[in-house]
Amino acid sequence: MNQQQRQDAIVDLVRRQGYASIEQLTEHFSVTPQTIRRDLNALAEEGMIRRVHGGAGLESSTVNTAYSTRKNLNLEAKRRIATLVARHIPDHASLFINIGTSNEVVAEALLDHQGLEVITNNLNVAAILQHKEDFNVIIAGGQVRSRDGGIIGEATIDFINQFKVDFGIIGISGIDEDGSLLEFDYQEARVAQAIIHNSRQVYLTADHSKFHRNPVVRQGNIAQLNALFTDRQPPERIVHLMQVNDVALHIA
């Protein structure tokens, strides 16, 4: 078993049990405590587990990681994903881009495009795109969330429902093995639902850490997507659901 396989297995074990001690993991994988500590520290830095004294536990299902931390988590993977998404967006297309650090990187990857019309409920996305003179950038109205520049609320949903666009680019906080798309914020999930319903093609951006998180709010289902853009092969059950529902998989 190589390092990547061991770390994936550690995450699976922590998810099943809720907690795993260094002693248990050392015995289970027949490696030294130092090796396990390095694995746990690396996984915690990626946001896939929560490092606790003497072992590891699950990330919170009710509180998201701070925006300043998420912005730098798996940044290289997000850049690869964003580049791949941008290749699937033609010039002169219309699109929604919603809340999320991954989608902010997608916005940066779209700066070489021409003539895009972008509707967003993300102030950071609007700030990234505002200098492109040939872009038409439209910001949704609503309540501005101070911690990350997201715009949410009933007014946001009403605004989104006025449009029908070519592509909806959405982010997510977690993907359950039953195909549920999960978020921490009920209002954010409702805005994302409106984006899904008003997009001809729905693209989800999600790095590999999202397959091991379990936020509490159901946003939708993977069957509603046209394509998933990620950086590693998803778990087998998710791949099966995508095949059954004809959802394209793009791995950066």
GROMACS .gro file of C-alpha atoms in nm:
model
  252
    1MET     CA    1   0.000   0.000   0.000
    2ASN     CA    2   0.150   0.333  -0.106
    3GLN     CA    3   0.111   0.662   0.079
    4GLN     CA    4  -0.190   0.782  -0.121
    5GLN     CA    5  -0.373   0.452  -0.075
    6ARG     CA    6  -0.299   0.455   0.297
    7GLN     CA    7  -0.423   0.811   0.339
    8ASP     CA    8  -0.744   0.734   0.148
    9ALA     CA    9  -0.795   0.431   0.372
   10ILE     CA   10  -0.736   0.644   0.684
   11VAL     CA   11  -1.007   0.888   0.573
   12ASP     CA   12  -1.249   0.599   0.509
   13LEU     CA   13  -1.176   0.454   0.852
   14VAL     CA   14  -1.227   0.787   1.029
   15ARG     CA   15  -1.555   0.838   0.841
   16ARG     CA   16  -1.684   0.497   0.948
   17GLN     CA   17  -1.582   0.530   1.311
   18GLY     CA   18  -1.596   0.905   1.367
   19TYR     CA   19  -1.254   0.890   1.537
   20ALA     CA   20  -0.933   0.691   1.507
   21SER     CA   21  -0.633   0.700   1.738
   22ILE     CA   22  -0.270   0.704   1.627
   23GLU     CA   23  -0.222   0.375   1.811
   24GLN     CA   24  -0.509   0.210   1.625
   25LEU     CA   25  -0.391   0.341   1.287
   26THR     CA   26  -0.031   0.236   1.352
   27GLU     CA   27  -0.144  -0.119   1.425
   28HIS     CA   28  -0.396  -0.130   1.140
   29PHE     CA   29  -0.148  -0.019   0.870
   30SER     CA   30   0.169  -0.171   1.022
   31VAL     CA   31   0.362   0.155   1.004
   32THR     CA   32   0.534   0.374   1.262
   33PRO     CA   33   0.353   0.638   1.470
   34GLN     CA   34   0.567   0.901   1.297
   35THR     CA   35   0.433   0.791   0.959
   36ILE     CA   36   0.073   0.810   1.083
   37ARG     CA   37   0.130   1.155   1.233
   38ARG     CA   38   0.264   1.279   0.898
   39ASP     CA   39  -0.038   1.129   0.722
   40LEU     CA   40  -0.282   1.290   0.964
   41ASN     CA   41  -0.115   1.628   0.942
   42ALA     CA   42  -0.124   1.615   0.561
   43LEU     CA   43  -0.490   1.511   0.556
   44ALA     CA   44  -0.583   1.783   0.804
   45GLU     CA   45  -0.408   2.044   0.588
   46GLU     CA   46  -0.622   1.930   0.294
   47GLY     CA   47  -0.936   1.964   0.505
   48MET     CA   48  -1.020   1.595   0.482
   49ILE     CA   49  -1.008   1.519   0.856
   50ARG     CA   50  -0.991   1.711   1.182
   51ARG     CA   51  -0.666   1.662   1.372
   52VAL     CA   52  -0.724   1.606   1.744
   53HIS     CA   53  -0.496   1.509   2.029
   54GLY     CA   54  -0.387   1.148   1.987
   55GLY     CA   55  -0.561   1.088   1.656
   56ALA     CA   56  -0.814   1.223   1.405
   57GLY     CA   57  -1.187   1.288   1.387
   58LEU     CA   58  -1.445   1.398   1.134
   59GLU     CA   59  -1.476   1.752   1.009
   60SER     CA   60  -1.778   1.934   1.150
   61SER     CA   61  -2.108   1.873   0.967
   62THR     CA   62  -2.252   2.208   1.081
   63VAL     CA   63  -1.965   2.460   1.062
   64ASN     CA   64  -1.756   2.516   0.749
   65THR     CA   65  -1.383   2.581   0.754
   66ALA     CA   66  -1.296   2.953   0.762
   67TYR     CA   67  -1.291   3.121   0.420
   68SER     CA   68  -0.930   3.238   0.460
   69THR     CA   69  -0.826   2.875   0.519
   70ARG     CA   70  -1.040   2.729   0.240
   71LYS     CA   71  -0.899   2.980  -0.008
   72ASN     CA   72  -0.558   2.811   0.013
   73LEU     CA   73  -0.669   2.449   0.060
   74ASN     CA   74  -0.576   2.228  -0.238
   75LEU     CA   75  -0.502   2.542  -0.441
   76GLU     CA   76  -0.300   2.367  -0.711
   77ALA     CA   77  -0.578   2.112  -0.759
   78LYS     CA   78  -0.832   2.395  -0.786
   79ARG     CA   79  -0.620   2.563  -1.052
   80ARG     CA   80  -0.601   2.245  -1.259
   81ILE     CA   81  -0.977   2.197  -1.226
   82ALA     CA   82  -1.043   2.560  -1.321
   83THR     CA   83  -0.827   2.533  -1.633
   84LEU     CA   84  -1.019   2.224  -1.739
   85VAL     CA   85  -1.357   2.389  -1.678
   86ALA     CA   86  -1.252   2.694  -1.880
   87ARG     CA   87  -1.176   2.471  -2.179
   88HIS     CA   88  -1.540   2.361  -2.179
   89ILE     CA   89  -1.680   2.716  -2.184
   90PRO     CA   90  -1.695   2.870  -2.533
   91ASP     CA   91  -1.651   3.240  -2.604
   92HIS     CA   92  -1.970   3.450  -2.602
   93ALA     CA   93  -2.148   3.212  -2.362
   94SER     CA   94  -2.379   3.305  -2.074
   95LEU     CA   95  -2.319   3.153  -1.732
   96PHE     CA   96  -2.391   3.159  -1.362
   97ILE     CA   97  -2.099   3.134  -1.119
   98ASN     CA   98  -2.194   3.084  -0.755
   99ILE     CA   99  -2.025   3.099  -0.415
  100GLY     CA  100  -1.702   2.910  -0.345
  101THR     CA  101  -1.326   2.940  -0.351
  102SER     CA  102  -1.302   2.690  -0.638
  103ASN     CA  103  -1.532   2.905  -0.849
  104GLU     CA  104  -1.321   3.212  -0.781
  105VAL     CA  105  -1.029   3.026  -0.937
  106VAL     CA  106  -1.256   2.934  -1.230
  107ALA     CA  107  -1.329   3.305  -1.278
  108GLU     CA  108  -0.955   3.371  -1.305
  109ALA     CA  109  -0.923   3.093  -1.564
  110LEU     CA  110  -1.197   3.254  -1.776
  111LEU     CA  111  -1.016   3.587  -1.818
  112ASP     CA  112  -0.873   3.480  -2.156
  113HIS     CA  113  -1.224   3.426  -2.295
  114GLN     CA  114  -1.414   3.673  -2.508
  115GLY     CA  115  -1.764   3.813  -2.478
  116LEU     CA  116  -1.891   3.624  -2.174
  117GLU     CA  117  -2.206   3.724  -1.987
  118VAL     CA  118  -2.164   3.624  -1.622
  119ILE     CA  119  -2.431   3.639  -1.353
  120THR     CA  120  -2.291   3.580  -1.007
  121ASN     CA  121  -2.385   3.592  -0.639
  122ASN     CA  122  -2.017   3.606  -0.546
  123LEU     CA  123  -1.859   3.950  -0.496
  124ASN     CA  124  -1.511   3.802  -0.532
  125VAL     CA  125  -1.597   3.658  -0.874
  126ALA     CA  126  -1.737   3.996  -0.983
  127ALA     CA  127  -1.417   4.169  -0.865
  128ILE     CA  128  -1.201   3.924  -1.064
  129LEU     CA  129  -1.401   3.971  -1.385
  130GLN     CA  130  -1.486   4.342  -1.365
  131HIS     CA  131  -1.183   4.463  -1.564
  132LYS     CA  132  -1.270   4.262  -1.876
  133GLU     CA  133  -1.431   4.526  -2.098
  134ASP     CA  134  -1.589   4.271  -2.331
  135PHE     CA  135  -1.754   4.082  -2.043
  136ASN     CA  136  -2.101   4.171  -1.914
  137VAL     CA  137  -2.091   4.099  -1.539
  138ILE     CA  138  -2.420   4.107  -1.347
  139ILE     CA  139  -2.433   4.084  -0.967
  140ALA     CA  140  -2.736   3.931  -0.798
  141GLY     CA  141  -2.910   4.134  -0.530
  142GLY     CA  142  -2.956   4.010  -0.175
  143GLN     CA  143  -2.781   3.984   0.160
  144VAL     CA  144  -2.401   3.999   0.145
  145ARG     CA  145  -2.232   3.740   0.366
  146SER     CA  146  -1.940   3.922   0.526
  147ARG     CA  147  -1.720   3.618   0.576
  148ASP     CA  148  -1.680   3.534   0.207
  149GLY     CA  149  -1.858   3.787  -0.015
  150GLY     CA  150  -2.142   3.549  -0.100
  151ILE     CA  151  -2.487   3.695  -0.175
  152ILE     CA  152  -2.785   3.496  -0.046
  153GLY     CA  153  -3.153   3.525   0.043
  154GLU     CA  154  -3.496   3.535  -0.121
  155ALA     CA  155  -3.406   3.842  -0.329
  156THR     CA  156  -3.109   3.649  -0.472
  157ILE     CA  157  -3.330   3.356  -0.572
  158ASP     CA  158  -3.585   3.589  -0.734
  159PHE     CA  159  -3.304   3.756  -0.930
  160ILE     CA  160  -3.155   3.425  -1.050
  161ASN     CA  161  -3.499   3.309  -1.165
  162GLN     CA  162  -3.512   3.592  -1.421
  163PHE     CA  163  -3.244   3.424  -1.634
  164LYS     CA  164  -3.188   3.111  -1.841
  165VAL     CA  165  -2.819   3.066  -1.921
  166ASP     CA  166  -2.593   2.828  -2.113
  167PHE     CA  167  -2.384   2.710  -1.816
  168GLY     CA  168  -2.422   2.704  -1.441
  169ILE     CA  169  -2.090   2.663  -1.260
  170ILE     CA  170  -2.148   2.563  -0.900
  171GLY     CA  171  -1.930   2.466  -0.607
  172ILE     CA  172  -2.012   2.236  -0.318
  173SER     CA  173  -1.901   2.166   0.039
  174GLY     CA  174  -1.950   1.789   0.029
  175ILE     CA  175  -2.069   1.497  -0.186
  176ASP     CA  176  -2.221   1.197  -0.011
  177GLU     CA  177  -2.176   0.847  -0.150
  178ASP     CA  178  -2.552   0.834  -0.220
  179GLY     CA  179  -2.503   1.123  -0.464
  180SER     CA  180  -2.636   1.400  -0.239
  181LEU     CA  181  -2.478   1.741  -0.293
  182LEU     CA  182  -2.435   1.896   0.051
  183GLU     CA  183  -2.384   2.245   0.193
  184PHE     CA  184  -2.352   2.409   0.534
  185ASP     CA  185  -2.583   2.706   0.470
  186TYR     CA  186  -2.953   2.654   0.390
  187GLN     CA  187  -2.982   2.987   0.208
  188GLU     CA  188  -2.673   2.919  -0.003
  189ALA     CA  189  -2.816   2.580  -0.101
  190ARG     CA  190  -3.143   2.739  -0.213
  191VAL     CA  191  -2.962   2.986  -0.438
  192ALA     CA  192  -2.761   2.700  -0.589
  193GLN     CA  193  -3.086   2.511  -0.656
  194ALA     CA  194  -3.215   2.812  -0.850
  195ILE     CA  195  -2.892   2.820  -1.053
  196ILE     CA  196  -2.927   2.448  -1.134
  197HIS     CA  197  -3.288   2.493  -1.247
  198ASN     CA  198  -3.203   2.789  -1.472
  199SER     CA  199  -2.894   2.648  -1.647
  200ARG     CA  200  -2.893   2.442  -1.967
  201GLN     CA  201  -2.569   2.272  -1.860
  202VAL     CA  202  -2.464   2.236  -1.494
  203TYR     CA  203  -2.095   2.197  -1.413
  204LEU     CA  204  -1.982   2.112  -1.059
  205THR     CA  205  -1.627   2.196  -0.948
  206ALA     CA  206  -1.507   1.987  -0.653
  207ASP     CA  207  -1.158   1.886  -0.546
  208HIS     CA  208  -1.107   1.541  -0.392
  209SER     CA  209  -1.156   1.660  -0.033
  210LYS     CA  210  -1.527   1.716  -0.101
  211PHE     CA  211  -1.585   1.341  -0.128
  212HIS     CA  212  -1.506   1.302   0.240
  213ARG     CA  213  -1.715   1.580   0.395
  214ASN     CA  214  -2.070   1.558   0.530
  215PRO     CA  215  -2.237   1.900   0.565
  216VAL     CA  216  -2.592   1.897   0.694
  217VAL     CA  217  -2.793   2.075   0.418
  218ARG     CA  218  -2.906   1.890   0.105
  219GLN     CA  219  -2.853   2.109  -0.202
  220GLY     CA  220  -2.942   1.857  -0.470
  221ASN     CA  221  -2.823   1.536  -0.627
  222ILE     CA  222  -2.539   1.444  -0.858
  223ALA     CA  223  -2.800   1.327  -1.112
  224GLN     CA  224  -2.885   1.695  -1.175
  225LEU     CA  225  -2.537   1.764  -1.315
  226ASN     CA  226  -2.412   1.746  -1.669
  227ALA     CA  227  -2.049   1.720  -1.565
  228LEU     CA  228  -1.826   1.693  -1.258
  229PHE     CA  229  -1.479   1.848  -1.269
  230THR     CA  230  -1.240   1.715  -1.004
  231ASP     CA  231  -0.875   1.622  -0.952
  232ARG     CA  232  -0.897   1.255  -0.851
  233GLN     CA  233  -1.111   0.953  -0.928
  234PRO     CA  234  -1.427   0.973  -0.711
  235PRO     CA  235  -1.537   0.682  -0.489
  236GLU     CA  236  -1.681   0.386  -0.683
  237ARG     CA  237  -2.042   0.444  -0.571
  238ILE     CA  238  -2.033   0.802  -0.697
  239VAL     CA  239  -1.879   0.695  -1.028
  240HIS     CA  240  -2.157   0.436  -1.067
  241LEU     CA  241  -2.427   0.697  -1.001
  242MET     CA  242  -2.270   0.927  -1.257
  243GLN     CA  243  -2.264   0.653  -1.518
  244VAL     CA  244  -2.628   0.562  -1.452
  245ASN     CA  245  -2.734   0.928  -1.483
  246ASP     CA  246  -2.509   1.010  -1.780
  247VAL     CA  247  -2.299   1.266  -1.588
  248ALA     CA  248  -1.961   1.331  -1.752
  249LEU     CA  249  -1.649   1.298  -1.536
  250HIS     CA  250  -1.348   1.523  -1.606
  251ILE     CA  251  -1.037   1.466  -1.397
  252ALA     CA  252  -0.771   1.736  -1.400
   0.00000   0.00000   0.00000
